[in-house]
Coordinates of C-alpha atoms in Angstrom, one line a residue:
M1387 CA 69.9 17.3 81.7
A1388 CA 66.6 19.5 79.8
A1389 CA 67.3 19.5 75.4
L1390 CA 67.3 22.5 74.2
Y1391 CA 66.8 23.3 70.6
D1392 CA 68.3 27.4 70.1
G1393 CA 65.2 27.7 66.7
Q1394 CA 68.6 28.4 64.5
T1395 CA 70.1 25.0 63.8
G1396 CA 67.4 22.5 64.0
V1397 CA 69.4 19.8 66.9
R1398 CA 69.6 19.0 70.4
R1399 CA 71.7 20.2 72.5
D1400 CA 71.8 19.3 77.0
V1401 CA 72.5 21.6 79.6
E1402 CA 71.3 21.7 82.7
V1403 CA 68.6 24.4 83.9
T1404 CA 69.4 25.5 87.8
A1405 CA 67.7 29.6 88.7
A1406 CA 69.1 32.2 90.6
D1407 CA 67.9 35.5 90.9
G1408 CA 65.0 35.4 88.4
M1409 CA 67.7 34.3 86.1
L1410 CA 67.6 30.9 84.3
L1411 CA 70.8 29.2 84.1
L1412 CA 71.5 26.7 81.1
S1413 CA 75.0 25.1 81.4
D1414 CA 76.3 22.9 79.0
A1415 CA 79.0 20.1 78.4
S1416 CA 81.6 22.6 77.9
G1417 CA 81.4 25.2 80.5
G1418 CA 79.5 27.4 78.7
C1419 CA 76.6 29.4 80.6
K1420 CA 73.6 31.3 79.3
A1421 CA 71.9 32.7 82.0
I1422 CA 68.6 34.1 80.0
P1423 CA 65.3 36.1 82.2
A1424 CA 62.5 34.1 83.9
G1425 CA 60.8 37.0 82.3
E1426 CA 61.9 36.4 79.1
L1427 CA 60.3 32.8 78.3
R1428 CA 57.0 32.1 78.9
L1429 CA 55.2 28.6 80.0
V1430 CA 53.7 26.4 77.1
D1431 CA 53.0 22.5 78.7
R1432 CA 53.6 21.9 81.9
Q1433 CA 53.5 17.9 81.1
T1434 CA 53.6 15.3 84.6
G1435 CA 57.0 16.1 86.4
G1436 CA 57.9 18.1 83.7
I1437 CA 58.0 21.7 81.9
T1438 CA 57.7 23.3 78.3
L1439 CA 59.4 26.9 77.3
M1440 CA 59.6 28.6 74.7
R1441 CA 61.0 31.8 74.2
P1442 CA 58.7 35.2 72.2
G1443 CA 60.6 37.1 70.0
H1444 CA 64.0 33.3 69.0
D1445 CA 60.7 31.8 66.2
G1446 CA 62.0 27.8 67.1
W1447 CA 63.4 28.5 71.2
R1448 CA 62.2 25.6 72.8
L1449 CA 63.0 24.4 76.6
R1450 CA 62.2 20.7 77.9
V1451 CA 62.6 20.3 81.2
P1452 CA 62.7 16.5 81.6
P1453 CA 61.1 15.5 86.1
P1454 CA 62.3 15.8 88.2
V1455 CA 61.9 19.6 88.4
D1456 CA 64.8 21.5 90.8
P1457 CA 61.8 23.6 92.9
A1458 CA 64.0 26.6 92.5
V1459 CA 63.8 26.8 88.1
D1460 CA 59.6 25.8 88.8
G1461 CA 59.0 28.3 90.7
L1462 CA 59.9 30.8 88.3
F1463 CA 57.2 30.0 86.8
P1464 CA 53.6 29.8 88.2
R1465 CA 50.9 27.4 86.9
R1466 CA 48.6 28.5 85.2
H1467 CA 44.9 27.3 83.8
G1468 CA 46.7 25.9 79.9
Y1469 CA 44.3 23.1 79.5
G1470 CA 41.1 22.7 81.6
R1471 CA 41.4 22.8 85.4
W1472 CA 40.5 18.9 85.7
I1473 CA 44.0 18.6 83.3
D1474 CA 46.4 20.8 84.4
R1475 CA 44.8 19.6 88.0
I1476 CA 46.5 15.4 87.1
G1477 CA 49.0 16.6 84.0
P1478 CA 48.4 16.2 79.6
G1479 CA 50.7 13.5 80.3
R1480 CA 47.6 11.5 82.9
A1481 CA 45.4 12.6 81.6
L1482 CA 46.0 11.2 78.2
L1483 CA 45.9 8.0 79.7
V1484 CA 42.2 8.6 80.5
F1485 CA 41.8 9.0 77.0
A1486 CA 43.8 6.2 76.4
A1487 CA 41.3 3.5 78.4
L1488 CA 38.5 4.9 77.0
S1489 CA 40.4 4.6 73.8
A1490 CA 39.9 1.2 75.1
G1491 CA 36.9 0.9 75.6
V1492 CA 35.4 1.1 72.2
V1493 CA 38.4 -1.4 70.9
A1494 CA 35.4 -3.5 69.1
L1495 CA 34.8 -0.3 67.1
G1496 CA 37.7 -1.1 65.2
F1497 CA 38.5 1.8 62.6
Y1498 CA 36.5 3.7 64.1
A1499 CA 37.6 4.4 66.4
P1500 CA 40.1 6.8 65.7
V1501 CA 37.2 8.9 64.1
L1502 CA 35.4 9.1 67.6
L1503 CA 38.4 9.8 69.4
A1504 CA 39.6 12.6 67.8
P1505 CA 37.1 15.4 68.8
L1506 CA 38.3 14.4 72.3
I1507 CA 41.2 16.2 72.1
P1508 CA 41.5 19.1 74.1
E1509 CA 42.4 22.3 71.0
S1510 CA 45.3 23.4 73.9
V1511 CA 46.9 19.3 73.3
E1512 CA 47.4 19.7 69.5
R1513 CA 48.2 22.8 69.7
A1514 CA 50.9 21.6 71.6
Y1515 CA 51.4 18.7 69.3
G1516 CA 51.7 20.6 66.6
N1517 CA 54.2 23.6 68.3
A1518 CA 56.2 20.8 69.0
M1519 CA 56.6 19.0 65.0
V1520 CA 57.0 22.4 63.7
G1521 CA 59.2 24.0 66.5
D1522 CA 62.6 22.4 65.9
F1523 CA 62.2 23.6 62.2
G1524 CA 63.5 26.8 63.7
G1525 CA 66.0 28.9 60.8
H1526 CA 64.8 26.1 57.4
F1527 CA 61.5 28.0 57.4
C1528 CA 61.7 30.0 54.5
R1529 CA 60.6 33.7 54.1
S1530 CA 59.9 36.1 51.1
A1531 CA 56.4 39.2 51.3
K1532 CA 55.8 38.8 47.5
G1533 CA 56.3 34.6 47.8
E1534 CA 55.2 34.9 51.2
Q1535 CA 51.3 36.6 49.4
A1536 CA 52.0 34.6 47.0
L1537 CA 51.2 31.3 48.7
A1538 CA 48.2 33.6 51.1
R1539 CA 46.2 34.0 47.8
L1540 CA 46.2 30.5 46.9
V1541 CA 45.2 29.4 50.4
A1542 CA 42.2 31.6 50.0
R1543 CA 41.4 31.2 46.3
L1544 CA 41.2 27.3 47.3
D1545 CA 39.2 28.5 50.9
P1546 CA 38.4 31.3 50.9
G1547 CA 37.4 30.8 55.2
A1548 CA 41.3 29.8 54.9
G1549 CA 42.1 32.3 57.4
D1550 CA 43.1 29.7 60.2
L1551 CA 45.0 27.8 58.8
R1552 CA 48.5 28.9 59.0
V1553 CA 50.7 27.6 55.0
R1554 CA 54.5 27.5 55.4
V1555 CA 57.4 26.8 52.9
V1556 CA 59.8 24.2 54.8
D1557 CA 63.7 23.7 53.0
L1558 CA 64.5 20.5 53.8
P1559 CA 65.4 17.9 51.0
V1560 CA 62.1 15.9 51.1
A1561 CA 59.5 16.9 48.2
N1562 CA 56.9 16.9 50.6
A1563 CA 53.6 18.9 52.3
A1564 CA 51.8 18.0 55.4
A1565 CA 48.6 19.1 57.3
L1566 CA 49.8 18.7 60.9
P1567 CA 47.8 19.4 64.1
A1568 CA 46.1 23.1 65.1
R1569 CA 45.8 23.4 61.8
Q1570 CA 49.3 23.9 59.9
I1571 CA 50.4 23.0 57.0
V1572 CA 53.6 22.7 55.9
I1573 CA 55.4 22.3 52.2
F1574 CA 58.7 21.4 51.6
A1575 CA 60.3 23.2 49.7
P1576 CA 61.5 20.4 46.6
L1577 CA 57.7 20.0 45.3
I1578 CA 57.3 23.7 44.8
R1579 CA 61.4 23.2 42.3
D1580 CA 59.1 20.7 41.0
A1581 CA 56.1 21.3 40.0
A1582 CA 55.7 22.0 36.6
G1583 CA 53.8 25.0 38.1
P1584 CA 50.7 26.7 40.2
D1585 CA 47.8 24.3 39.2
E1586 CA 49.8 20.9 40.3
L1587 CA 51.0 22.3 43.4
A1588 CA 47.3 23.9 44.3
G1589 CA 45.3 20.2 43.9
V1590 CA 48.2 18.9 46.2
L1591 CA 47.7 21.7 48.4
A1592 CA 43.7 21.4 48.7
H1593 CA 44.2 17.8 49.8
E1594 CA 46.4 18.8 52.5
I1595 CA 43.5 21.4 53.2
A1596 CA 41.4 18.6 53.9
H1597 CA 43.0 16.6 55.8
V1598 CA 43.3 20.0 57.9
R1599 CA 39.3 20.6 57.4
R1600 CA 38.2 16.7 58.4
R1601 CA 40.6 16.3 61.8
H1602 CA 42.5 12.9 59.6
V1603 CA 45.3 14.4 61.4
T1604 CA 44.3 13.8 64.5
Q1605 CA 42.5 9.8 63.8
A1606 CA 46.1 9.1 61.9
M1607 CA 48.5 10.1 65.7
V1608 CA 45.2 8.0 68.0
R1609 CA 45.7 5.1 64.9
Q1610 CA 49.5 4.5 64.8
L1611 CA 51.6 6.1 67.4
G1612 CA 48.0 6.0 70.7
L1613 CA 47.5 8.6 72.6
G1614 CA 51.0 7.6 74.8
M1615 CA 52.2 9.8 71.6
F1616 CA 50.9 13.1 72.4
A1617 CA 52.6 12.6 76.3
A1618 CA 55.8 11.4 75.2
T1619 CA 56.0 14.4 72.0
L1620 CA 55.1 16.5 74.5
G1621 CA 57.9 15.4 76.8
G1622 CA 60.2 16.1 74.2
S1623 CA 60.8 12.4 72.6
V1624 CA 60.6 14.6 69.4
G1625 CA 64.3 13.7 67.8
G1626 CA 62.4 14.0 64.4
N1627 CA 59.9 15.5 62.7
L1628 CA 60.8 14.8 59.1
D1629 CA 60.3 11.2 60.0
G1630 CA 58.2 11.7 62.1
L1631 CA 55.5 13.2 59.4
A1632 CA 56.9 10.0 57.7
Q1633 CA 55.6 7.5 59.8
L1634 CA 51.5 9.2 59.7
S1635 CA 49.6 7.9 57.3
F1636 CA 46.4 8.2 56.6
T1637 CA 43.3 5.7 55.6
R1638 CA 42.4 5.8 52.6
A1639 CA 38.9 5.9 53.2
A1640 CA 40.6 9.8 54.4
E1641 CA 43.0 10.0 51.1
R1642 CA 40.2 9.1 49.4
E1643 CA 37.5 11.6 50.9
A1644 CA 40.6 13.9 51.0
D1645 CA 39.9 14.2 47.3
D1646 CA 36.8 14.4 46.9
D1647 CA 37.1 17.6 49.4
A1648 CA 40.3 18.9 47.1
M1649 CA 38.3 18.4 43.2
A1650 CA 36.0 19.8 45.2
M1651 CA 38.0 23.0 45.4
L1652 CA 39.4 22.9 42.9
A1653 CA 36.1 23.1 40.9
R1654 CA 34.8 26.0 43.4
A1655 CA 37.9 27.4 42.2
Q1656 CA 38.2 26.4 38.7
I1657 CA 41.8 25.4 39.1
S1658 CA 42.3 22.6 36.5
P1659 CA 42.4 18.9 37.8
L1660 CA 43.7 17.2 35.1
A1661 CA 47.7 19.6 36.5
T1662 CA 47.1 17.2 39.7
A1663 CA 46.4 14.4 37.6
R1664 CA 50.0 15.2 36.0
F1665 CA 51.6 15.3 39.2
F1666 CA 50.8 11.7 40.3
D1667 CA 51.2 10.2 36.5
R1668 CA 54.5 11.6 37.9
V1669 CA 54.9 11.2 41.8
A1670 CA 53.7 6.9 40.1
G1671 CA 56.4 6.3 37.9
E1672 CA 59.1 7.5 41.3
D1673 CA 60.7 5.0 42.5
A1674 CA 60.6 6.4 46.5
T1675 CA 63.7 4.3 47.2
T1676 CA 66.0 5.1 43.8
S1677 CA 65.0 7.9 42.5
L1678 CA 65.0 11.4 43.6
P1679 CA 66.6 11.8 47.1
G1680 CA 64.1 12.3 50.2
M1681 CA 61.0 11.8 47.3
T1682 CA 58.4 11.2 49.9
Y1683 CA 55.9 12.0 48.7
L1684 CA 54.5 8.4 47.4
S1685 CA 55.5 6.2 50.8
T1686 CA 52.3 8.7 52.5
H1687 CA 49.9 9.3 49.7
P1688 CA 49.9 5.3 48.0
D1689 CA 47.9 4.9 44.9
P1690 CA 49.0 7.7 43.1
A1691 CA 48.0 5.7 39.7
G1692 CA 44.5 5.4 41.1
R1693 CA 44.4 8.7 42.2
A1694 CA 45.7 10.0 38.3
A1695 CA 42.2 8.4 37.3
R1696 CA 39.8 10.4 39.2
F1697 CA 41.3 13.5 39.0
R1698 CA 41.7 13.2 34.8
R1699 CA 37.4 12.6 34.6
A1700 CA 36.9 15.8 37.8
G1701 CA 39.0 17.6 35.2
A1702 CA 36.8 16.0 31.3
G1703 CA 35.8 19.7 30.1
A1704 CA 35.2 21.3 33.3
P1705 CA 36.1 25.2 32.8
A1706 CA 39.8 26.2 34.1
S1707 CA 42.3 28.9 35.7
P1708 CA 45.5 29.2 36.6
A1709 CA 45.4 29.1 39.7
L1710 CA 48.4 31.8 39.6
S1711 CA 49.6 34.6 37.9
A1712 CA 52.4 33.5 35.8
R1713 CA 54.5 36.4 38.0
D1714 CA 52.4 35.1 42.3
W1715 CA 54.2 31.6 40.6
Q1716 CA 57.7 32.7 40.2
A1717 CA 57.4 35.1 43.1
L1718 CA 56.0 31.3 45.1
R1719 CA 59.0 29.1 43.9
R1720 CA 61.1 31.8 44.6
I1721 CA 60.6 31.7 48.2
C1722 CA 63.0 30.1 49.6
D1723 CA 65.7 32.6 47.2
G1724 CA 66.5 34.7 50.6
P1725 CA 68.5 33.8 54.1
P1726 CA 65.8 31.2 55.6
T1727 CA 64.7 32.4 59.7
G1728 CA 62.3 30.5 63.2

């Protein structure tokens, strides 16, 4: 059975996939059948034996067909060179096993192996992995023109060259922010609502931008999940994005590096690090298991007390102005007031 995500509910549905007269037919257990013209679908991945499809104009829509794929279905989507000729020839799954074998050859390097291997991950694979992680949040992305403009101004102030970043707000009950593969960042709405002001959010966002710029996310996936997880994810085994994000953690060195970069960003933008220090003070006082529901920032970003001290030292006597105007901050806080979209 294939796994269908409709981009509205974020719930996986098992469907049987067949083809007839240029149409893809999706049948579910209730007896319902939906016909979609093959021309409305786009092949985003062809892992070993299986395919993954998206539907342009329907954000979050994903269909993952496991092997063996019906030849009639497979024939609707001609093979293309998506990752590079040799990867297309052997399939991303086997290609990732090659990367795993290479990683075994440098296992003696221990901690440094992920740092060396991360740049070897093809950008196309990283992009597919990132899209798989965020694609199933369909129906939960917050959309507000003024809120998105305010967020874009904050990102640009922190990282003037951030045109390649995609930062979005997700309306789910998790007080966290996460850097994802392929230069993507998600901020969960409770983190914005709970922030005492825009300067707090600026510090957290700067930290996540630093993780993206340093490719810490790719390093963490290689280190903790193994290269085989890339193949498993692309094969349709991503069952829970929130769990996947929570399982990713960075080394202390990476966290410190991201903090250093974040403080440098705040200094360049003349945003006070003291607000970030107060945020970490508050997080340090929270019990992640018994206090605020969904407060996972503590579990994914350890040692908040030590970080608060470092940001406090960095903020001593530094010139500063608010990260956002009062109007922009209110617009950003209301970004999820309208109907969410995919």
